[in-house]
Amino acid sequence: MSATEPRTGLPQWHAVLAVVAHPDDESFGLGAILDAFARSGTRTTVLCLTRGEASTLHGVSGDLTAVRAGELEKAARALGVSATELADHPDGALASIDPDVLAAEVSAAATRHDAEGLLVFDPSGISGHPDHVAATAAALAAADNDGLPVLAWTLPRAVADRLRQEFDVPFDGHGDAEIDLVLPVTRDRQRVASLAHASQAIPNSVLWRRLELLGDREHLRRLR
């Protein structure tokens, strides 16, 4: 492997904090990466900033606020996540929260769990969702304050283009030169965790198609 080619190994952090916007982001989005960290001996924690109550998907009966909290806990167990924290910011309006407040919450969680690095969605939010964008911005602000490295999950441009064509969703991807790490993954635990989000795991959805297109690789960028 040349110096310009993406690496294939995760950083050897003893603990990582994943910062996401909604229950299921940690599974459908970051699940294979969190699983890879856990398998390597890294302690994994998830900070989820909303309860996902505004979702337009409602695959099971019940109040989504309670349902999705339970789904998050079940999914975290499937991924070997050591701990989860679920904040109570409004789903769909995370961008309206004072960014300094969100950054302080991320910093506090990183301190509580002795995180040596943060794992986030790409700054584009992957699909452009404003909550995803706000969650990553909060993590980056916390990282700047605390001197923490940040890995961001991203999509190869070809996969993003294909998803845009098939689902008319504004997925954003990056070319090879912008990707720092191409990670071989297994998706067995990720799929179990994703199915734990029964309210969201709708058959034939874009979430499953994305996993199919990505195959046995995930792609990450070093943001800090």
C-alpha positions in Angstrom: 0.0 0.0 0.0 1.4 3.4 -1.0 1.3 6.5 1.2 -1.5 7.9 -0.8 -3.8 4.8 -0.6 -6.5 4.6 2.1 -5.5 2.6 5.2 -7.6 -0.4 6.3 -7.1 -0.4 10.1 -9.0 1.5 12.7 -7.2 3.7 15.2 -6.2 1.8 18.4 -8.4 3.9 20.7 -9.2 2.3 24.0 -12.6 4.0 23.9 -14.7 5.7 21.2 -17.8 7.9 21.5 -20.3 7.8 18.5 -22.4 10.9 18.3 -25.6 10.5 16.3 -28.9 12.3 15.9 -31.5 9.5 16.0 -32.0 6.0 17.3 -31.1 3.7 14.4 -28.3 6.0 13.1 -25.9 3.9 15.2 -27.0 0.7 13.5 -28.0 1.4 9.9 -25.2 4.1 9.6 -22.4 3.3 12.0 -23.2 -0.3 12.9 -20.5 -2.2 11.1 -17.9 0.3 12.2 -19.0 0.2 15.9 -18.9 -3.6 15.6 -15.4 -3.5 14.1 -14.2 -1.3 17.0 -15.8 -3.6 19.6 -14.2 -6.7 18.0 -10.8 -5.0 18.2 -11.2 -4.4 21.9 -12.3 -0.7 21.9 -15.0 0.2 24.3 -17.8 1.8 22.4 -20.4 4.3 23.6 -23.3 6.0 21.7 -24.6 9.4 22.4 -27.9 10.0 20.6 -29.2 13.5 20.7 -32.9 13.0 19.9 -35.4 10.3 20.6 -36.5 10.0 17.0 -40.2 10.8 17.8 -40.8 12.7 14.5 -40.0 9.8 12.2 -42.4 9.3 9.3 -41.8 5.5 9.6 -43.9 3.7 12.1 -43.5 0.0 11.6 -44.7 -0.9 15.1 -47.5 0.4 17.3 -46.9 2.6 20.3 -45.5 6.0 21.1 -42.3 6.4 19.1 -40.5 8.2 21.9 -40.7 5.1 24.1 -40.5 2.6 21.3 -37.3 4.0 19.8 -35.6 4.3 23.2 -36.1 0.5 23.7 -35.0 -0.2 20.2 -31.8 1.7 20.7 -30.9 -0.4 23.8 -31.6 -3.6 22.0 -29.6 -2.6 19.0 -26.7 -1.5 21.2 -26.5 -4.9 22.8 -26.4 -6.6 19.4 -23.4 -4.4 18.5 -21.5 -4.9 21.7 -21.9 -1.2 22.6 -20.8 -0.7 26.2 -23.2 2.2 27.0 -25.8 4.5 25.4 -26.9 8.0 26.4 -30.2 9.3 25.0 -30.7 13.1 25.1 -34.1 14.7 24.8 -33.7 17.3 22.1 -36.5 17.7 19.5 -36.3 15.3 16.6 -36.3 17.3 13.4 -35.2 20.5 15.1 -31.7 19.7 16.3 -30.3 22.6 14.2 -32.3 25.0 16.3 -30.5 24.1 19.5 -27.7 26.4 20.7 -24.6 24.7 19.1 -22.6 25.5 22.3 -25.1 23.5 24.3 -24.8 20.5 22.0 -21.0 20.7 22.0 -20.9 20.9 25.8 -23.0 17.7 25.9 -20.7 15.9 23.6 -17.7 17.0 25.6 -19.3 15.9 28.8 -20.1 12.5 27.4 -16.6 12.1 26.0 -15.2 12.8 29.4 -17.5 10.5 31.2 -16.6 7.6 29.0 -12.9 8.4 28.6 -13.2 8.6 24.9 -10.0 8.9 22.9 -11.8 9.7 19.7 -15.2 10.5 18.2 -17.1 8.7 15.5 -19.7 10.7 13.5 -21.6 10.9 10.2 -19.9 12.9 7.4 -20.5 16.7 7.8 -22.9 16.5 4.9 -25.2 14.3 7.1 -24.9 11.6 4.4 -28.4 12.2 3.3 -28.5 15.9 4.0 -30.7 15.6 7.1 -30.3 18.7 9.2 -30.3 16.7 12.4 -27.3 14.6 11.1 -25.5 17.8 10.1 -26.1 19.4 13.5 -25.0 16.3 15.4 -21.7 16.1 13.5 -21.1 19.9 13.9 -21.6 19.5 17.7 -19.1 16.7 17.8 -16.5 18.7 15.8 -16.9 21.7 18.0 -16.3 19.4 21.1 -13.3 17.8 19.4 -11.8 21.2 18.8 -12.3 22.2 22.4 -11.0 18.9 23.8 -8.3 18.1 21.3 -10.0 14.8 20.2 -9.6 13.1 16.8 -12.7 12.5 14.8 -13.5 9.8 12.2 -16.5 10.4 9.9 -18.4 7.7 8.1 -19.0 8.6 4.5 -20.1 7.1 1.2 -18.1 6.5 -1.9 -19.3 8.9 -4.6 -20.5 6.1 -6.9 -22.7 4.7 -4.1 -24.2 8.1 -3.3 -24.9 8.7 -7.0 -26.7 5.4 -7.3 -28.8 6.0 -4.2 -29.8 9.4 -5.5 -30.9 7.9 -8.8 -32.9 5.1 -7.3 -34.5 6.9 -4.4 -34.4 10.6 -5.2 -32.7 11.3 -1.8 -29.8 13.8 -1.7 -27.1 11.5 -0.7 -23.6 12.9 -0.7 -20.4 11.0 -1.3 -16.7 11.5 -1.7 -14.1 10.4 -4.3 -11.2 8.1 -3.5 -8.7 10.9 -2.9 -10.9 12.3 -0.1 -11.4 9.0 1.8 -8.8 8.1 4.4 -9.8 4.7 5.5 -11.5 1.8 3.7 -12.5 -0.7 6.4 -13.3 -4.4 5.7 -16.4 -5.2 7.7 -18.8 -8.0 8.4 -22.5 -7.0 8.6 -24.1 -9.9 10.6 -24.3 -7.9 13.9 -25.2 -4.7 12.1 -28.1 -6.4 10.4 -29.3 -7.8 13.8 -29.0 -4.4 15.3 -30.8 -2.7 12.4 -33.7 -5.2 12.7 -33.9 -4.3 16.4 -35.2 -0.9 15.2 -38.5 -2.5 14.1 -40.2 0.8 13.8 -37.8 1.9 11.1 -36.6 -1.4 9.5 -39.1 -1.2 6.6 -38.5 -3.8 3.9 -37.1 -2.5 0.6 -36.1 0.9 2.1 -33.1 2.9 1.1 -31.4 1.9 4.4 -31.2 -1.7 3.3 -30.2 -0.8 -0.3 -27.3 1.3 1.0 -25.9 -1.7 2.9 -26.2 -3.9 -0.2 -24.3 -1.4 -2.3 -21.6 -0.9 0.2 -21.0 -4.6 0.4 -18.2 -5.6 2.8 -16.5 -2.2 3.0 -17.1 1.0 5.0 -15.4 4.3 4.2 -14.2 7.0 6.6 -12.6 10.4 6.6 -10.4 11.9 9.3 -11.9 15.3 10.1 -9.7 16.1 13.1 
